mmCIF file of C-alpha atoms in Angstrom:
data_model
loop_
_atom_site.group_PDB
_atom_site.id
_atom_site.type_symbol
_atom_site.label_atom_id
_atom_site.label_comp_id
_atom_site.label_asym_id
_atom_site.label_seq_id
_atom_site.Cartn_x
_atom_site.Cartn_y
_atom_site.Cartn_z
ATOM 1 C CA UNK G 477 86.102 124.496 88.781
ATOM 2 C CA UNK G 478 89.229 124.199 91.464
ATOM 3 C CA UNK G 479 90.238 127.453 93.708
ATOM 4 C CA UNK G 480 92.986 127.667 91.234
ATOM 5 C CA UNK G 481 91.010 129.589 88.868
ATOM 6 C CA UNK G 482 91.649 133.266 88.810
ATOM 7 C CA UNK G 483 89.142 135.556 89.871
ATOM 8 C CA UNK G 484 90.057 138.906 88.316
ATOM 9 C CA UNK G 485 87.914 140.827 90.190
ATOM 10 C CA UNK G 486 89.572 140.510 93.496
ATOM 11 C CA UNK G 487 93.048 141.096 91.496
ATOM 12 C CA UNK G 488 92.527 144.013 89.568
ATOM 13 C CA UNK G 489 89.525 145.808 90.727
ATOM 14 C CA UNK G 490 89.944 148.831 88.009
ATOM 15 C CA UNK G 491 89.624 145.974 85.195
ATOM 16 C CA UNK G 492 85.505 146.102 86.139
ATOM 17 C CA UNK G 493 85.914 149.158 84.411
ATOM 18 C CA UNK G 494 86.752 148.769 81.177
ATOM 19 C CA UNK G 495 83.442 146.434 80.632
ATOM 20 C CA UNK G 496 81.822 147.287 77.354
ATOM 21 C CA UNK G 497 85.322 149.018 76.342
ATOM 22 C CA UNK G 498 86.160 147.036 73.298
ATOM 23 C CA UNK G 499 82.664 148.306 71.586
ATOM 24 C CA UNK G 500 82.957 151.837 72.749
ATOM 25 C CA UNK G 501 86.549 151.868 71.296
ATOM 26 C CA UNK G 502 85.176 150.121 67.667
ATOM 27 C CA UNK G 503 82.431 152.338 67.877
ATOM 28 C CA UNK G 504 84.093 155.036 65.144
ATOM 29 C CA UNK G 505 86.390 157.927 65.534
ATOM 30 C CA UNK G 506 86.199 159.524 68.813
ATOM 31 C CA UNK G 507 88.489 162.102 71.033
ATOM 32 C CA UNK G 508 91.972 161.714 72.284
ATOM 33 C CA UNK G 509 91.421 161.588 75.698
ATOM 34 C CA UNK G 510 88.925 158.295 74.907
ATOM 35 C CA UNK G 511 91.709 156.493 72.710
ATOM 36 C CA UNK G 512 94.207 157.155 76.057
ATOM 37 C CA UNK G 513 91.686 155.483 77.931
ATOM 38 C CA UNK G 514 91.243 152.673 75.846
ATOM 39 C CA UNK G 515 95.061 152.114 75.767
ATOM 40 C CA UNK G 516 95.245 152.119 79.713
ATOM 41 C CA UNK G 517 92.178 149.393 79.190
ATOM 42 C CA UNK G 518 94.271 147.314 77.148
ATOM 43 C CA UNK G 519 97.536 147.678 79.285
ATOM 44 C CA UNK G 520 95.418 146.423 82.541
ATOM 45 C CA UNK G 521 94.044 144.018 80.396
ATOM 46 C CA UNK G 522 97.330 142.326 79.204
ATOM 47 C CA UNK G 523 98.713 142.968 82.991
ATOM 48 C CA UNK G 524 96.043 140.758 84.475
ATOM 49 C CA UNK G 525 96.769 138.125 81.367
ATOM 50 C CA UNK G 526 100.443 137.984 81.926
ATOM 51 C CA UNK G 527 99.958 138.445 85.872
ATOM 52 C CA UNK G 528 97.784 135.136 85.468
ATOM 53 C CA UNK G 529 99.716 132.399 83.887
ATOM 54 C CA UNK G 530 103.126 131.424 84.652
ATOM 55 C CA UNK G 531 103.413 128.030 83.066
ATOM 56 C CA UNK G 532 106.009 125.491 84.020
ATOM 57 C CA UNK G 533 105.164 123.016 80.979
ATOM 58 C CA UNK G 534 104.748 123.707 76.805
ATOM 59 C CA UNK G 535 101.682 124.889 76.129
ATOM 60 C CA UNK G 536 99.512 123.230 72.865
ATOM 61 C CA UNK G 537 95.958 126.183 72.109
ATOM 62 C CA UNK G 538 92.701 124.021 70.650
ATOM 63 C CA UNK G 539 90.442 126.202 68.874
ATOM 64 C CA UNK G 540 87.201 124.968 68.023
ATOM 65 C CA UNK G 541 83.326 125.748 67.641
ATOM 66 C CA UNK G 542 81.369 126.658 70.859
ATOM 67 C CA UNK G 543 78.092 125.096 69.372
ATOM 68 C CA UNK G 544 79.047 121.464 69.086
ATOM 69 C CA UNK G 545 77.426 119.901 71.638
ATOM 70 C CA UNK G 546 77.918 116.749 73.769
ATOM 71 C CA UNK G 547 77.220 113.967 71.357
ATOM 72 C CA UNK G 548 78.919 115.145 68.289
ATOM 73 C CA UNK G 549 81.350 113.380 66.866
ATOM 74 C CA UNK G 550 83.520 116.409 66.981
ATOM 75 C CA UNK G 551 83.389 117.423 70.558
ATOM 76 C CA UNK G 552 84.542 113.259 70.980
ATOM 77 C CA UNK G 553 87.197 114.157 68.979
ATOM 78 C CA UNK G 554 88.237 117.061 71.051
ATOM 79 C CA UNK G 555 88.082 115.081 74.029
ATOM 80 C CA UNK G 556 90.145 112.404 73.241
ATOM 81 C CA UNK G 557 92.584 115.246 71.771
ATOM 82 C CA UNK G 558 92.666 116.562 75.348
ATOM 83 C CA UNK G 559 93.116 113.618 77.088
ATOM 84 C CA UNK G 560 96.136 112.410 74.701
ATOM 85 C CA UNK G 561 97.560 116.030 75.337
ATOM 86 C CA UNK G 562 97.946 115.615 78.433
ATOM 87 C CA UNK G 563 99.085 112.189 78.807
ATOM 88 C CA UNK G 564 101.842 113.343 76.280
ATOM 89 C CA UNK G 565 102.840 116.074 78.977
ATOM 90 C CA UNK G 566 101.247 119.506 77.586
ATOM 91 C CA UNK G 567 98.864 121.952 79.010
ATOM 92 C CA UNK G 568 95.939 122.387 77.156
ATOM 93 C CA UNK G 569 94.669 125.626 76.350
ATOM 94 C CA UNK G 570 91.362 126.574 74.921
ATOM 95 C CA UNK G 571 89.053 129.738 74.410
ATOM 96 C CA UNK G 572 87.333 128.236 77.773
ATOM 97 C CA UNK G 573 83.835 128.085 76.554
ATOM 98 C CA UNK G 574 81.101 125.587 75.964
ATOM 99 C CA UNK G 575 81.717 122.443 72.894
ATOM 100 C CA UNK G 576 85.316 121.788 71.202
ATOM 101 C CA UNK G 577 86.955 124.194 74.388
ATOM 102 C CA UNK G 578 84.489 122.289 76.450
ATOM 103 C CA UNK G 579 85.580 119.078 75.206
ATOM 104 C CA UNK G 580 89.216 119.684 75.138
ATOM 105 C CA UNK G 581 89.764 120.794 78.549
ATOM 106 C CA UNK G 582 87.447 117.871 79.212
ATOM 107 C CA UNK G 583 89.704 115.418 78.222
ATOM 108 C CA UNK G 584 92.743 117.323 79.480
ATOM 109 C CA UNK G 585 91.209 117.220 83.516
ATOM 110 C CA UNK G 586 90.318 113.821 82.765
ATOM 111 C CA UNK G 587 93.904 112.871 82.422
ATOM 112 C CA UNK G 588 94.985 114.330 85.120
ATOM 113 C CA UNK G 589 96.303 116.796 82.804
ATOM 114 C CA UNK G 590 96.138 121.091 83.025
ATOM 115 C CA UNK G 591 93.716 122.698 81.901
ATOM 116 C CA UNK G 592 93.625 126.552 80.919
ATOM 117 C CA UNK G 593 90.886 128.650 79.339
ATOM 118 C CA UNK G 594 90.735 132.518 77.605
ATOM 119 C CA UNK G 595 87.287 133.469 77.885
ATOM 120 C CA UNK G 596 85.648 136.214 76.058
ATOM 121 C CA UNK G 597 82.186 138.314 77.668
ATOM 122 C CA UNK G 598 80.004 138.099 74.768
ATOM 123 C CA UNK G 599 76.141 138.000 75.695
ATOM 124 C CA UNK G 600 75.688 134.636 73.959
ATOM 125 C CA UNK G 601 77.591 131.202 73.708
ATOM 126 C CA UNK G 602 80.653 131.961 75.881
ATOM 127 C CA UNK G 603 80.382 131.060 79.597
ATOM 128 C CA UNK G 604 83.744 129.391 80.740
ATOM 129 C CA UNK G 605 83.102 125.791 80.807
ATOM 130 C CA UNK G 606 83.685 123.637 84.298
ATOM 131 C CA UNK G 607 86.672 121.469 83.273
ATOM 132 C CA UNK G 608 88.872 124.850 83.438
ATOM 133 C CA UNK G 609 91.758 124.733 86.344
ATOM 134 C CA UNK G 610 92.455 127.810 85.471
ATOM 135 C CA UNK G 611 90.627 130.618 83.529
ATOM 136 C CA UNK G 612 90.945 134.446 82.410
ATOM 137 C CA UNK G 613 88.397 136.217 81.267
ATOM 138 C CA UNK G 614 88.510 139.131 78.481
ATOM 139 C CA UNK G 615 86.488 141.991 76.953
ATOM 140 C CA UNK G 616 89.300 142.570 73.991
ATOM 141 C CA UNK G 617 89.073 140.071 71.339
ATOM 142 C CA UNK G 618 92.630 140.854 70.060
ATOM 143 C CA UNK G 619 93.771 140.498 73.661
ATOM 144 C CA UNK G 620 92.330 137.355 73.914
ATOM 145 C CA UNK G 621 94.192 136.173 70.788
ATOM 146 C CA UNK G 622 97.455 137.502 71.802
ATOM 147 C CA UNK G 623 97.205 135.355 75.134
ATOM 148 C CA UNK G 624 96.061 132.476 73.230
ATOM 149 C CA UNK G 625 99.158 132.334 70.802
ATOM 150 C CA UNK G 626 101.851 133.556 73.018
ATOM 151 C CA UNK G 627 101.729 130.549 75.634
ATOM 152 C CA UNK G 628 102.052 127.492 72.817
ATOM 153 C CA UNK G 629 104.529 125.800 70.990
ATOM 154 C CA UNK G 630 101.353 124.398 69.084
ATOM 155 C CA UNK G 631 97.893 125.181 67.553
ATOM 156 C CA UNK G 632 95.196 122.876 66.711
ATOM 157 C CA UNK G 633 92.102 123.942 64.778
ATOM 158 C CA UNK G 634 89.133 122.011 65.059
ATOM 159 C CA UNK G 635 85.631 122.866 62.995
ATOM 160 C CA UNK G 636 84.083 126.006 63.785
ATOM 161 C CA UNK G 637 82.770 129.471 62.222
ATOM 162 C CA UNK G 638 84.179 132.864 61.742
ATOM 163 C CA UNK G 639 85.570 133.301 64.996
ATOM 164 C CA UNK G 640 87.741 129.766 65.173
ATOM 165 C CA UNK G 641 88.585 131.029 61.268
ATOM 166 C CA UNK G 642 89.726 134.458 62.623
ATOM 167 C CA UNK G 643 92.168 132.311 64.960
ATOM 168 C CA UNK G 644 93.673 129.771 62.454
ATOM 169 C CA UNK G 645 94.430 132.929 59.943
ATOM 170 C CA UNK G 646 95.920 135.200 62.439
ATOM 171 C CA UNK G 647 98.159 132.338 64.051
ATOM 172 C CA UNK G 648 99.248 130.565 60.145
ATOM 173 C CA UNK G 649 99.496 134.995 59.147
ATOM 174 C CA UNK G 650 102.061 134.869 62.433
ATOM 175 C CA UNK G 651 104.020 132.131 60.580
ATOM 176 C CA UNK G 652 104.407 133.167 56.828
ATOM 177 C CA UNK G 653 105.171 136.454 57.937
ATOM 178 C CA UNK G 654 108.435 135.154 60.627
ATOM 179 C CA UNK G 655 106.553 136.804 63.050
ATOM 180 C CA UNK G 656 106.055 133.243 65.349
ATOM 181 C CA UNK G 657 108.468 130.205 64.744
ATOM 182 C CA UNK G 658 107.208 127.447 62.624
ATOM 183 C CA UNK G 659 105.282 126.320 65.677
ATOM 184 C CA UNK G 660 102.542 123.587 64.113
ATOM 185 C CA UNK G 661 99.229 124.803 63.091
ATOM 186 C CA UNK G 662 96.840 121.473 62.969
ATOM 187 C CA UNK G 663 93.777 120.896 61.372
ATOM 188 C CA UNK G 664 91.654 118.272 61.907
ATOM 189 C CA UNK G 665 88.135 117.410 61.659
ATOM 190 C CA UNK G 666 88.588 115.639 58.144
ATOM 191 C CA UNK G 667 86.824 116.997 55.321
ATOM 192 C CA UNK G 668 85.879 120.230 56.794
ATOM 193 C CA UNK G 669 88.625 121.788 55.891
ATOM 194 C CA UNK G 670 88.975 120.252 52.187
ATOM 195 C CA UNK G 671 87.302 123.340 51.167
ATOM 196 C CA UNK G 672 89.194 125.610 52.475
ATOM 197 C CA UNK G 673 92.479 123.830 51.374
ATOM 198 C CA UNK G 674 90.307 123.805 47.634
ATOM 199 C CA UNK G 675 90.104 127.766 47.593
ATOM 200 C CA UNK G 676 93.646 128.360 48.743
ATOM 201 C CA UNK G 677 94.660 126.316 46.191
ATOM 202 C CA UNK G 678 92.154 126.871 43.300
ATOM 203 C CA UNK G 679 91.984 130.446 43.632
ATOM 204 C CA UNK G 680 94.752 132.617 46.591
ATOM 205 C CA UNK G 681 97.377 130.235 44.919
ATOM 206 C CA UNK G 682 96.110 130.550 41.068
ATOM 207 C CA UNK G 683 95.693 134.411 41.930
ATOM 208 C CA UNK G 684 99.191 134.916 42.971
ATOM 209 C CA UNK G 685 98.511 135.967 46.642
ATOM 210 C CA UNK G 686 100.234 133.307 48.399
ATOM 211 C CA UNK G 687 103.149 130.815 47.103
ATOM 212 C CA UNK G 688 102.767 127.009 47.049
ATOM 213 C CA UNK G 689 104.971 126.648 50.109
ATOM 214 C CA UNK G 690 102.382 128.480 52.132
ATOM 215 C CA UNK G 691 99.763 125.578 51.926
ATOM 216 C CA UNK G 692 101.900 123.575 53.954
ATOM 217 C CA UNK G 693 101.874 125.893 57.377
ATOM 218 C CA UNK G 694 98.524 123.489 58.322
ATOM 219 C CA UNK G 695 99.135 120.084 58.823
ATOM 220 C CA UNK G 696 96.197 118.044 58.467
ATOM 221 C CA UNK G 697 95.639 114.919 61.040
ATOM 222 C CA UNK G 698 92.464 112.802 60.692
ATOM 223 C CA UNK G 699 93.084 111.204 64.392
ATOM 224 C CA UNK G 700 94.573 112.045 67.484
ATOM 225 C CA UNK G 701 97.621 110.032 66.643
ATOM 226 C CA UNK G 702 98.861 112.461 64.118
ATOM 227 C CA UNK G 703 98.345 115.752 65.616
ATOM 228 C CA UNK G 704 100.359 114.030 68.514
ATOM 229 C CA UNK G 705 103.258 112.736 66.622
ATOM 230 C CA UNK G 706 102.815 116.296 64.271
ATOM 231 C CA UNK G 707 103.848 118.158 67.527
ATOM 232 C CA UNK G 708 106.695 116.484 69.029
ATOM 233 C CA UNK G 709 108.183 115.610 66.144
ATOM 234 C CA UNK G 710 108.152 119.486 66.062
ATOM 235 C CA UNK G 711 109.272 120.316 69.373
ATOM 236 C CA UNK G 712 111.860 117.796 69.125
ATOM 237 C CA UNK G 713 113.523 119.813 66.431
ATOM 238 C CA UNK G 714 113.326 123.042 68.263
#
């Protein structure tokens, strides 16, 4: 990593406090007092986000497994997703961990691109990976989100497990509900996501709970390509 990446310790040095915060607040009902300082967690928390970036081009967020390593043909994907990000004049953000983040802001430094990563402390899987030029690191999941979405005019979602799920649901949840523009949500990865597309359609659809139009706010691209031309034909008609 460059000495562009933020080191939040020398920033905000109350922020060491608030490590382990996110459990003690989920950890059931508790006292006022402990709610108001969980609250003054979060507002440091978002400070040193906000504090951090201050981006000069559109942003475009990858989310994506942190288990897929090296020679999987997903984390190639990912790369080559980076790399034509970048030549195509976006920042590439990513969760800043190890496999699809990995490979993403991989391909973006490769290209001479920038590279940005959200990292979470968990005590497994999530070290920031060294391709970042630039990373923050969280305790607050929903923090972490927030930063994640509010910088890009784009999302791709890669394969991955609950949490890259959690992130492609909250971001297309943004959309249906007007509460982000009709920025692009992308999947690709082929047939992983057939599934999911299956049970929308087969059963949330069939059931009622969401309307046909709604199974269009993911655009699936099988190559690099089409997420590409999927999110400046987009921007183009912002």
């Amino acid at each position: 990593m460059n000495s562009n990446v933020f080191d939040s310790n020398k920033s905000y040095s109350l922020l060491g406090k608030v490590e382990g915060a996110e459990k003690a607040f989920l950890s059931g009902r508790r006292n006022r007092e402990q709610d108001l300082e969980s609250a003054v967690a979060f507002f440091l928390e978002f400070l040193r986000g906000f504090e951090s970036f201050d981006l000069a081009k559109q942003c475009v967020t990858v989310f994506g497994s942190a288990r897929f390593k090296e020679d999987h043909p997903y984390y190639h994907l990912a790369r080559d997703l980076g790399s034509a990000l970048a030549n195509a004049g976006y920042i590439v953000m990513t969760g800043g961990g190890p496999g699809i983040m990995e490979a993403a802001n991989r391909g973006a430094k490769e290209a001479g691109g920038y590279s940005l990563g959200c990292n979470i402390k968990l005590p497994h899987e999530q070290k920031p990976n060294p391709y970042l030029d630039q990373f923050i690191e969280f305790e607050h999941f929903f923090i972490r989100k927030v930063m994640l979405i509010k910088y890009s005019c784009a999302f791709v979602v890669m394969p991955g497990g609950f949490g890259t799920l959690d992130e492609a649901f909250e971001v297309i949840t943004l959309v249906q509900t007007g509460k982000l523009e009709r920025f692009p949500v992308i999947g690709m990865g082929g047939d992983f996501w057939d599934h999911i597309r299956q049970f929308a359609n087969d059963n949330m659809l069939q059931q009622g709970v969401i309307g046909e139009e709604d199974l269009d706010l993911i655009h699936r691209a099988d190559n690099v390509e089409t997420a590409i031309n999927i999110i400046k034909e987009s921007y183009s008609n912002t």
